[in-house]
PDB file of C-alpha atoms and ligand atoms in Angstrom:
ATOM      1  CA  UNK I   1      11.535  44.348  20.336  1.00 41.00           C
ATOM      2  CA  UNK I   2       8.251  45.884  20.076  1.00 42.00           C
ATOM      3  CA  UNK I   3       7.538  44.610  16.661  1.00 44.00           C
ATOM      4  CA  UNK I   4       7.112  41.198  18.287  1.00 46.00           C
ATOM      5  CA  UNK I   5       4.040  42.122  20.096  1.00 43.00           C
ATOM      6  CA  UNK I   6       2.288  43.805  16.728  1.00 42.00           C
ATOM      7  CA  UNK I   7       0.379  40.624  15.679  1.00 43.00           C
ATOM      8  CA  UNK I   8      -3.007  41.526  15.187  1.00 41.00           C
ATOM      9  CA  UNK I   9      -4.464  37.782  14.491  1.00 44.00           C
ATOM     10  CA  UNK I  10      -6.555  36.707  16.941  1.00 48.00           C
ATOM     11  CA  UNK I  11      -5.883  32.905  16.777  1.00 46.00           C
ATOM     12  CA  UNK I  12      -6.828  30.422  19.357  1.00 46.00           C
ATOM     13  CA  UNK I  13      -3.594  30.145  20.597  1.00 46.00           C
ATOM     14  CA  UNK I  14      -3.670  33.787  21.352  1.00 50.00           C
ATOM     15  CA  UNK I  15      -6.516  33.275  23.557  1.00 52.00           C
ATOM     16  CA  UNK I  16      -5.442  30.326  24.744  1.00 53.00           C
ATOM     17  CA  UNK I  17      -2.395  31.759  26.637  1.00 62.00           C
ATOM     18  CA  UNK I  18      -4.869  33.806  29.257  1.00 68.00           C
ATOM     19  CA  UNK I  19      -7.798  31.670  29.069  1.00 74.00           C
ATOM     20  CA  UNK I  20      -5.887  28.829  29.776  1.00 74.00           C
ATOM     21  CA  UNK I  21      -4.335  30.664  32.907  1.00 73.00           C
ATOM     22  CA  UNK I  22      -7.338  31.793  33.977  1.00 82.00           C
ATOM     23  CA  UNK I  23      -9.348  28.598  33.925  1.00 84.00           C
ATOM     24  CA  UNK I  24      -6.373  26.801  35.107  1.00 84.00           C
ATOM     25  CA  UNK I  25      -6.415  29.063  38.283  1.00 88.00           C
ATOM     26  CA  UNK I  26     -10.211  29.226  38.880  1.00 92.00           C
ATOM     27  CA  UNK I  27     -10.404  25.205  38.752  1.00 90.00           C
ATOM     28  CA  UNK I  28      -7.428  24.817  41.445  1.00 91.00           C
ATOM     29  CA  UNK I  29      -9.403  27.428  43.516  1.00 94.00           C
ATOM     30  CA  UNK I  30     -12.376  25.305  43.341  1.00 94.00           C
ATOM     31  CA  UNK I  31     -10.975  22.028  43.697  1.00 93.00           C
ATOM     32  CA  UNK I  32      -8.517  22.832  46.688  1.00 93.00           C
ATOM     33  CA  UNK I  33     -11.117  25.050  48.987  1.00 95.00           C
ATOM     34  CA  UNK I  34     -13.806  22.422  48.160  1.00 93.00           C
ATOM     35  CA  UNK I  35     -11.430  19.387  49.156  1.00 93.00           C
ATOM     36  CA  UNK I  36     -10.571  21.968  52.497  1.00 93.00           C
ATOM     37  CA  UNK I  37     -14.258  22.317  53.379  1.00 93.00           C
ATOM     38  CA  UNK I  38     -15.227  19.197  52.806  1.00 91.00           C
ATOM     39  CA  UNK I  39     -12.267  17.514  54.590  1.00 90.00           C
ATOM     40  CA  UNK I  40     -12.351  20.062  57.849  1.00 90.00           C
ATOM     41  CA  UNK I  41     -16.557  19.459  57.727  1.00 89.00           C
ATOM     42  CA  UNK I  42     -16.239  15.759  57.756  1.00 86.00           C
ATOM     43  CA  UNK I  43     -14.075  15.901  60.715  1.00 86.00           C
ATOM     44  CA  UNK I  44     -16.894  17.674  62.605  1.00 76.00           C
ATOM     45  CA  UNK I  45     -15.843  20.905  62.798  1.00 76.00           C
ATOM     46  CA  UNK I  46     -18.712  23.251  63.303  1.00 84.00           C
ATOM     47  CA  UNK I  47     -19.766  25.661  60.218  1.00 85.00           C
ATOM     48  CA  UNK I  48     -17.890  29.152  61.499  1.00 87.00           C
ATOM     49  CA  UNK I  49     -14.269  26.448  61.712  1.00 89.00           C
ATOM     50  CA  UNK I  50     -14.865  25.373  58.281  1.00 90.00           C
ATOM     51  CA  UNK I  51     -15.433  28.966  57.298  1.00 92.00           C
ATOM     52  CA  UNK I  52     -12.076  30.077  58.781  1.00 93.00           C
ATOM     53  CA  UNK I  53     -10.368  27.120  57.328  1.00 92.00           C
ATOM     54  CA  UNK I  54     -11.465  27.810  53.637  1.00 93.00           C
ATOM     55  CA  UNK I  55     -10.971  31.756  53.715  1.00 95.00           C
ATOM     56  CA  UNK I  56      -7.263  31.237  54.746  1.00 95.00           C
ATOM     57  CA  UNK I  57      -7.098  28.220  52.259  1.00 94.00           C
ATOM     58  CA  UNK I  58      -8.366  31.008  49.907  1.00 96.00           C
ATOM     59  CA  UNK I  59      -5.808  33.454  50.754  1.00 96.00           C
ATOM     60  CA  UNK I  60      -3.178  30.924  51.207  1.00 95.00           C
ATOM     61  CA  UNK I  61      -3.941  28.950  47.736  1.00 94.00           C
ATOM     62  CA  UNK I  62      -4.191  32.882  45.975  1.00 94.00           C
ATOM     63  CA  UNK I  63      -0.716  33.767  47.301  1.00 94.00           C
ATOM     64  CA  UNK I  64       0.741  30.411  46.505  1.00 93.00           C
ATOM     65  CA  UNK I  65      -0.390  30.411  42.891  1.00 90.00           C
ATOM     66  CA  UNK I  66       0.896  34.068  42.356  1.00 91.00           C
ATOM     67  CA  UNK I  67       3.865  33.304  43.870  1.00 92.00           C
ATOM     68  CA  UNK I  68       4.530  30.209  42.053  1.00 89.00           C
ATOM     69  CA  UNK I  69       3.441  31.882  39.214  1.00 86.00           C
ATOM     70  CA  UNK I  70       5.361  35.044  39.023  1.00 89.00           C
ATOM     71  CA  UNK I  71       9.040  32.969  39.927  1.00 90.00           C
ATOM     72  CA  UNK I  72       8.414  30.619  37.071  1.00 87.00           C
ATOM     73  CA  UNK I  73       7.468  33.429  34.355  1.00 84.00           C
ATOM     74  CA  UNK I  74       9.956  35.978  35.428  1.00 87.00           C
ATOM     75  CA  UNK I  75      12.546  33.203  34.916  1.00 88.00           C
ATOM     76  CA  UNK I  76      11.605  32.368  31.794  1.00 82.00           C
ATOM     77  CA  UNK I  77      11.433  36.151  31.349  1.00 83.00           C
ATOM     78  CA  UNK I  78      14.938  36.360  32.121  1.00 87.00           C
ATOM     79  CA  UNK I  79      16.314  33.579  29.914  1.00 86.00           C
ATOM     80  CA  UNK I  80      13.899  34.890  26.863  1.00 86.00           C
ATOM     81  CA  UNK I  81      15.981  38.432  27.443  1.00 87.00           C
ATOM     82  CA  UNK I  82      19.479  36.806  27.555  1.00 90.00           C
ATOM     83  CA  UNK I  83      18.444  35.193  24.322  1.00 90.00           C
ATOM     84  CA  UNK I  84      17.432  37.871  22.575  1.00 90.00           C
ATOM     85  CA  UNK I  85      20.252  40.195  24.329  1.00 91.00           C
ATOM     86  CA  UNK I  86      22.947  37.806  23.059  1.00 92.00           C
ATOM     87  CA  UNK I  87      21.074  37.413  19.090  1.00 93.00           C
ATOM     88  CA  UNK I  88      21.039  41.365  19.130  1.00 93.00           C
ATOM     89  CA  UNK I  89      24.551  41.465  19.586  1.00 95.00           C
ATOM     90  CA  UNK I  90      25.465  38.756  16.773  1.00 94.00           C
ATOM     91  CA  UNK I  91      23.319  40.648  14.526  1.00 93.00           C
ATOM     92  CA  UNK I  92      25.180  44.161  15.039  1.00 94.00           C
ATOM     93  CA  UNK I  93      28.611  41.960  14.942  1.00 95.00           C
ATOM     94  CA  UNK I  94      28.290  39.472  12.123  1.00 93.00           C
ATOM     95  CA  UNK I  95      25.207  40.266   9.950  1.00 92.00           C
ATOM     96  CA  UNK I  96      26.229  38.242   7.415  1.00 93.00           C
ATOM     97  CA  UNK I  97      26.936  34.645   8.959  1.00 94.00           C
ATOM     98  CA  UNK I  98      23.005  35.444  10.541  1.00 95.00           C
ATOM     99  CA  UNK I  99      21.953  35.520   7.164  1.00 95.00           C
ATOM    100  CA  UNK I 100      23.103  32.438   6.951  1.00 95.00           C
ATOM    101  CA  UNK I 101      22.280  30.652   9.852  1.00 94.00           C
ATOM    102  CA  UNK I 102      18.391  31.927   9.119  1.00 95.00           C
ATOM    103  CA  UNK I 103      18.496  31.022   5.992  1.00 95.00           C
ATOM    104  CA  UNK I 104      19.845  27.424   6.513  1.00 96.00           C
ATOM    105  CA  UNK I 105      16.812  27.228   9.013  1.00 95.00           C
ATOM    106  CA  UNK I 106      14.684  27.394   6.153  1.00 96.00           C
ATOM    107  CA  UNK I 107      16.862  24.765   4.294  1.00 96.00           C
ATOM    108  CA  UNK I 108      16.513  22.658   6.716  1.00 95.00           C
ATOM    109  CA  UNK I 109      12.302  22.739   6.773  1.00 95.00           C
ATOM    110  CA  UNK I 110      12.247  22.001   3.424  1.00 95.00           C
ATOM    111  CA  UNK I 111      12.892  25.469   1.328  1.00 95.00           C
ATOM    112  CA  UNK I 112      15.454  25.388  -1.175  1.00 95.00           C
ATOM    113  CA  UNK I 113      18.820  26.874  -1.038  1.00 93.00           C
ATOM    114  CA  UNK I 114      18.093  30.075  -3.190  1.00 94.00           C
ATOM    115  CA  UNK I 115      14.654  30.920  -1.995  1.00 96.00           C
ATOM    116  CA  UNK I 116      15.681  29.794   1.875  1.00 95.00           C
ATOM    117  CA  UNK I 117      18.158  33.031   0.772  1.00 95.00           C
ATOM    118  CA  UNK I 118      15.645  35.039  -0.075  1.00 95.00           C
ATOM    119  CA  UNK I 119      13.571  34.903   2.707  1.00 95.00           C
ATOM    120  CA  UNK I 120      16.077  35.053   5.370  1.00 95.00           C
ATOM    121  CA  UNK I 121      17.199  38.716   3.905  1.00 95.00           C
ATOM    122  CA  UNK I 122      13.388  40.135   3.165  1.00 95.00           C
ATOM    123  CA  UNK I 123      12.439  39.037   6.802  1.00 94.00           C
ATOM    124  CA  UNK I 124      15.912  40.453   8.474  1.00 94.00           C
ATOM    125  CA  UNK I 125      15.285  43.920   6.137  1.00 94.00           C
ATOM    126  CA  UNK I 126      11.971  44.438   7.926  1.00 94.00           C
ATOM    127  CA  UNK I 127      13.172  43.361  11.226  1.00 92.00           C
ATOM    128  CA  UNK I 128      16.197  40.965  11.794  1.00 93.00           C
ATOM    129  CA  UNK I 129      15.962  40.674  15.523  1.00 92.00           C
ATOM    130  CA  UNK I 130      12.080  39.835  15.219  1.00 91.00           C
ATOM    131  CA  UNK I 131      12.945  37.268  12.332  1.00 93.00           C
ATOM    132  CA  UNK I 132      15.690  35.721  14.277  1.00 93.00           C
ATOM    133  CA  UNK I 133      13.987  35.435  17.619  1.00 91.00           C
ATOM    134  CA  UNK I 134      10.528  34.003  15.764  1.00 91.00           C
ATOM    135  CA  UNK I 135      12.544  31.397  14.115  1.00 92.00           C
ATOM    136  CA  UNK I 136      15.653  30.692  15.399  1.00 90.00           C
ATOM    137  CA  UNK I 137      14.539  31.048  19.118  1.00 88.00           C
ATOM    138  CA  UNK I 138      10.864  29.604  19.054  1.00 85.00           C
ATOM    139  CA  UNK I 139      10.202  33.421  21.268  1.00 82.00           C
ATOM    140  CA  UNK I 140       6.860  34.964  19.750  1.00 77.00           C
ATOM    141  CA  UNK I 141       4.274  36.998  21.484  1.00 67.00           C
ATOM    142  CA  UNK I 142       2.699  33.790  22.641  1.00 55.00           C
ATOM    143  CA  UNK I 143       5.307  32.666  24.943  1.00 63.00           C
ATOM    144  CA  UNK I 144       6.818  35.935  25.268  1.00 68.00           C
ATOM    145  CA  UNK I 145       6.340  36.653  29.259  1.00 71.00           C
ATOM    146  CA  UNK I 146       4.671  38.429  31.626  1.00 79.00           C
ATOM    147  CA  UNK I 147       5.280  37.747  35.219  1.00 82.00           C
ATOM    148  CA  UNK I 148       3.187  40.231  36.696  1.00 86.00           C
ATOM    149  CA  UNK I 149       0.060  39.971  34.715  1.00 84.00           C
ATOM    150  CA  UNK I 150       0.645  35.968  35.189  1.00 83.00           C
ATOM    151  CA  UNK I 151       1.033  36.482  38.699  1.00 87.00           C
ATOM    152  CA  UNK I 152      -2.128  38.428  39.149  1.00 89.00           C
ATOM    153  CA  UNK I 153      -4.468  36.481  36.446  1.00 87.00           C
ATOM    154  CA  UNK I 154      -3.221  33.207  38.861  1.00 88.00           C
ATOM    155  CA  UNK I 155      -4.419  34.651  42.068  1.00 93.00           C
ATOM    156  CA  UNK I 156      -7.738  36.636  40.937  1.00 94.00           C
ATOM    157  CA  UNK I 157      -8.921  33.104  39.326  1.00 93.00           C
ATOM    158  CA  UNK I 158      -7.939  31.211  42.029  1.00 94.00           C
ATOM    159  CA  UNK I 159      -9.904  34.090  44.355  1.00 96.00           C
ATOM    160  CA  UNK I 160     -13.079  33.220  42.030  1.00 94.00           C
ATOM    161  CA  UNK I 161     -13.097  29.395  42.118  1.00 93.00           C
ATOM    162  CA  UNK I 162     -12.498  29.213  46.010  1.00 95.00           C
ATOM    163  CA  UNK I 163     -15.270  31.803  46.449  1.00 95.00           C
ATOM    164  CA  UNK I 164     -17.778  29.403  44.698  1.00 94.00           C
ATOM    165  CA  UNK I 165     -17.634  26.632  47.679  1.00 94.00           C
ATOM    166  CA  UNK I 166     -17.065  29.163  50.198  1.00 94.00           C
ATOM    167  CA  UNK I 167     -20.418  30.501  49.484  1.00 93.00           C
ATOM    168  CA  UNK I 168     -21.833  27.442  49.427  1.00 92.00           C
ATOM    169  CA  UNK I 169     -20.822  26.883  52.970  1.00 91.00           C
ATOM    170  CA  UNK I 170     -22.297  30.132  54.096  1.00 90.00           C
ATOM    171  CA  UNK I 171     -26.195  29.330  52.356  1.00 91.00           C
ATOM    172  CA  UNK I 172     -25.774  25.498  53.534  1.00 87.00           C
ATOM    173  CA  UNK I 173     -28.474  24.812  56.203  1.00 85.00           C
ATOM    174  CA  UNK I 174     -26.843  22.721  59.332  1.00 77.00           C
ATOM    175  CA  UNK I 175     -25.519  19.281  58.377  1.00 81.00           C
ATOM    176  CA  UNK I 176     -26.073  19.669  54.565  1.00 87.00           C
ATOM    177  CA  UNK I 177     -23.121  21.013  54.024  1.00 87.00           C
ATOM    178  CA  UNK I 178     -20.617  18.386  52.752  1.00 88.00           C
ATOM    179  CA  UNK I 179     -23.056  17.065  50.042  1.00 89.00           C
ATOM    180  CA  UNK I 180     -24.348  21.028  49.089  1.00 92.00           C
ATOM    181  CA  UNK I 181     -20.283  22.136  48.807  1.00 91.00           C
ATOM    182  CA  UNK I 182     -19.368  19.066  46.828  1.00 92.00           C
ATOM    183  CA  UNK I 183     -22.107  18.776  44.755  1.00 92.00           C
ATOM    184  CA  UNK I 184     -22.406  22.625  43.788  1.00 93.00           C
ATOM    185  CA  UNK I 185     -18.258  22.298  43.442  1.00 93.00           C
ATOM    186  CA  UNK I 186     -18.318  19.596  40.802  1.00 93.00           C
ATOM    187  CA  UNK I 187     -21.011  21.412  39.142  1.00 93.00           C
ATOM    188  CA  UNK I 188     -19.249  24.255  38.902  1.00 92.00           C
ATOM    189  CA  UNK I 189     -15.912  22.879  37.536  1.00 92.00           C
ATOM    190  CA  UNK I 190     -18.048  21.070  35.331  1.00 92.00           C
ATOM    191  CA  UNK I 191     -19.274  24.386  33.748  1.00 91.00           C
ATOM    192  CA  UNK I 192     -15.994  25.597  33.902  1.00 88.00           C
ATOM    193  CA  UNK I 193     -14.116  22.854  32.434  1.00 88.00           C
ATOM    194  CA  UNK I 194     -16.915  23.356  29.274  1.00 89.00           C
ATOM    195  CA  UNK I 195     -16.407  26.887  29.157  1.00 85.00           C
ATOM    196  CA  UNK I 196     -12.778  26.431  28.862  1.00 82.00           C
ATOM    197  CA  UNK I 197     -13.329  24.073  26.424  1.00 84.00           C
ATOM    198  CA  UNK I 198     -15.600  25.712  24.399  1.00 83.00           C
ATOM    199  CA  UNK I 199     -13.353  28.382  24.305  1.00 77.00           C
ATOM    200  CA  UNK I 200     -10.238  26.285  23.577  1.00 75.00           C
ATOM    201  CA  UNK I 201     -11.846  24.716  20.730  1.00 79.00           C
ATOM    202  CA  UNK I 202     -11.378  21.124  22.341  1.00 81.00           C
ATOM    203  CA  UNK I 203     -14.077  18.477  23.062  1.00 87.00           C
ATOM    204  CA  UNK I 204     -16.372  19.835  25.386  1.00 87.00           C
ATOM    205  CA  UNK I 205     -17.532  16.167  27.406  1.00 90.00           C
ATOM    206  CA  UNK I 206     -14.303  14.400  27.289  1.00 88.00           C
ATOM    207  CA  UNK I 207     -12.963  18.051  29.249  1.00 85.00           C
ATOM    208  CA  UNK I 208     -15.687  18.043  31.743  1.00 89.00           C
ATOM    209  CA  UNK I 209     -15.732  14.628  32.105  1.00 90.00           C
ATOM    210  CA  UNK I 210     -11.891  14.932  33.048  1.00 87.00           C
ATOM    211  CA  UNK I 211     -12.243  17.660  35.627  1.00 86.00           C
ATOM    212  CA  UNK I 212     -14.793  16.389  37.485  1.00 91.00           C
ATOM    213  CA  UNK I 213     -13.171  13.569  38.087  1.00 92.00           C
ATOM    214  CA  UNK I 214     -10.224  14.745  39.377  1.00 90.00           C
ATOM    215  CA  UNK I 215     -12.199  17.258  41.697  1.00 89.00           C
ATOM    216  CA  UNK I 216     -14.560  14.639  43.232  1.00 92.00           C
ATOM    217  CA  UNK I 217     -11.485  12.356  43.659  1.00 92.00           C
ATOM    218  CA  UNK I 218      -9.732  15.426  45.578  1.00 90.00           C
ATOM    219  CA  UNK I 219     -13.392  15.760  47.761  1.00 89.00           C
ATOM    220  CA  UNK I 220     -13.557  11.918  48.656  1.00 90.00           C
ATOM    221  CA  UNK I 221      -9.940  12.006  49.724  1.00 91.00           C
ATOM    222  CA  UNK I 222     -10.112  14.528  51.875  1.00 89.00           C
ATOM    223  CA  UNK I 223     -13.472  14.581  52.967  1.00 88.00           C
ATOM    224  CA  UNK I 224     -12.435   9.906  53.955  1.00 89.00           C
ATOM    225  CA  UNK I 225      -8.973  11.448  55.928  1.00 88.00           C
ATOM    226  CA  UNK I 226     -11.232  14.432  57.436  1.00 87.00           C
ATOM    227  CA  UNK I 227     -13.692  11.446  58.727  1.00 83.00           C
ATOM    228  CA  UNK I 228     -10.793   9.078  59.712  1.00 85.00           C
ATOM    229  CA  UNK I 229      -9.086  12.363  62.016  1.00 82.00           C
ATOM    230  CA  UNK I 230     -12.678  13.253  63.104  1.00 77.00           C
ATOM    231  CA  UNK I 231     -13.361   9.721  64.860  1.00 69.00           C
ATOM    232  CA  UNK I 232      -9.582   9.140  66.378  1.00 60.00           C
ATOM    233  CA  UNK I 233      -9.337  12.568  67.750  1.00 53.00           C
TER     234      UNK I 233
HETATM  235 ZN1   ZN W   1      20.524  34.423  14.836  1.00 67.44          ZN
END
């Protein structure tokens, strides 16, 4: 079990997994207070009511995503255990018909019979559950789960990116504040959609292109049904 988490590679992928999570969550926290403030300020709510509105839609959003996050990975947690549960116990029972079935894994990607052989018993002499649950179950330390740490890398990011606009609202001077939170919002997902790019190894302009798009969508929408509540009610 342990010998699955001894890779001491640092690929992307590896960072990836985290980064990913983390920039994920710090993008929804910007995108959803943002949208809040913006739609609760256009309705003419005064600047203490939009404060209120985006610290709960800060706490709310933070328990959401760790919520959300912590029930999917513990789930996948609990099917990744079943998996390996159930290959530990054909290994102990019929070692020699998993031989086979790794080996003909490798026959089927394109290694011949004899060497496919070969393989299959060097890698299940180091560590048979390991070489089973790399290749037969697709489970390696990159999807290999962690609901808690998910749960609270989810929230903490989501914390940071809704803190961004909330702070704008606090140093916004009277009736600047929908254009100061929206424009300091897109610039920061901008940044962060290059940082996480950078650090992905992806295209940096065609990722911050994409996420600030979809954030000042978010803002117009709610910041046209904020004005459209604002004037009926
Ligand atoms: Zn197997």
């Amino acid at each position: 079990m342990s010998s699955l988490g001894q890779h001491a590679e640092n690929h992307l992928v590896d960072r990836i997994g985290w980064m990913r999570a983390a920039v994920l969550g710090a993008n929804d926290g910007i995108v959803s207070t943002a949208s809040l403030i913006v739609g609760v300020a256009a309705a003419a709510a005064n600047q203490n009511g939009v404060l209120i509105a985006g610290v709960a839609g800060l706490v709310a959003g933070a328990m959401a995503m760790a919520a959300g996050e912590y029930v999917s990975v513990s789930s996948q947690s609990d099917t990744e255990q079943a998996d390996l549960a159930r290959e530990r116990k054909e290994l102990s029972e019929n070692p020699a018909s998993e031989l086979d079935e790794l080996a003909e894994i490798y026959v089927k990607r394109g290694v011949d019979q004899a060497l496919a052989r070969q393989v299959a018993q060097q890698l299940m002499a180091k560590d048979a559950l390991s070489a089973h649950a790399h290749d037969e179950l697709g489970i390696t330390k990159i999807t290999k789960a962690r609901p808690v740490q998910a749960a609270l890398t989810s929230a903490a990011s989501f914390s940071v990116g809704a803190a961004m606009p909330l702070l704008m609202v606090v140093v916004s001077p009277a009736g600047t504040l929908v254009p100061l939170v929206s424009a300091a919002s897109l610039g920061f997902l901008a940044l962060l959609g290059a940082i996480g790019a950078r650090a992905g190894g992806a295209n940096v302009l065609r990722a911050t292109v994409r996420v600030t798009f979809w954030g000042a969508l978010a803002m117009a929408l709610t910041a046209g049904i904020g004005k459209l509540f604002g004037t009926v009610i």
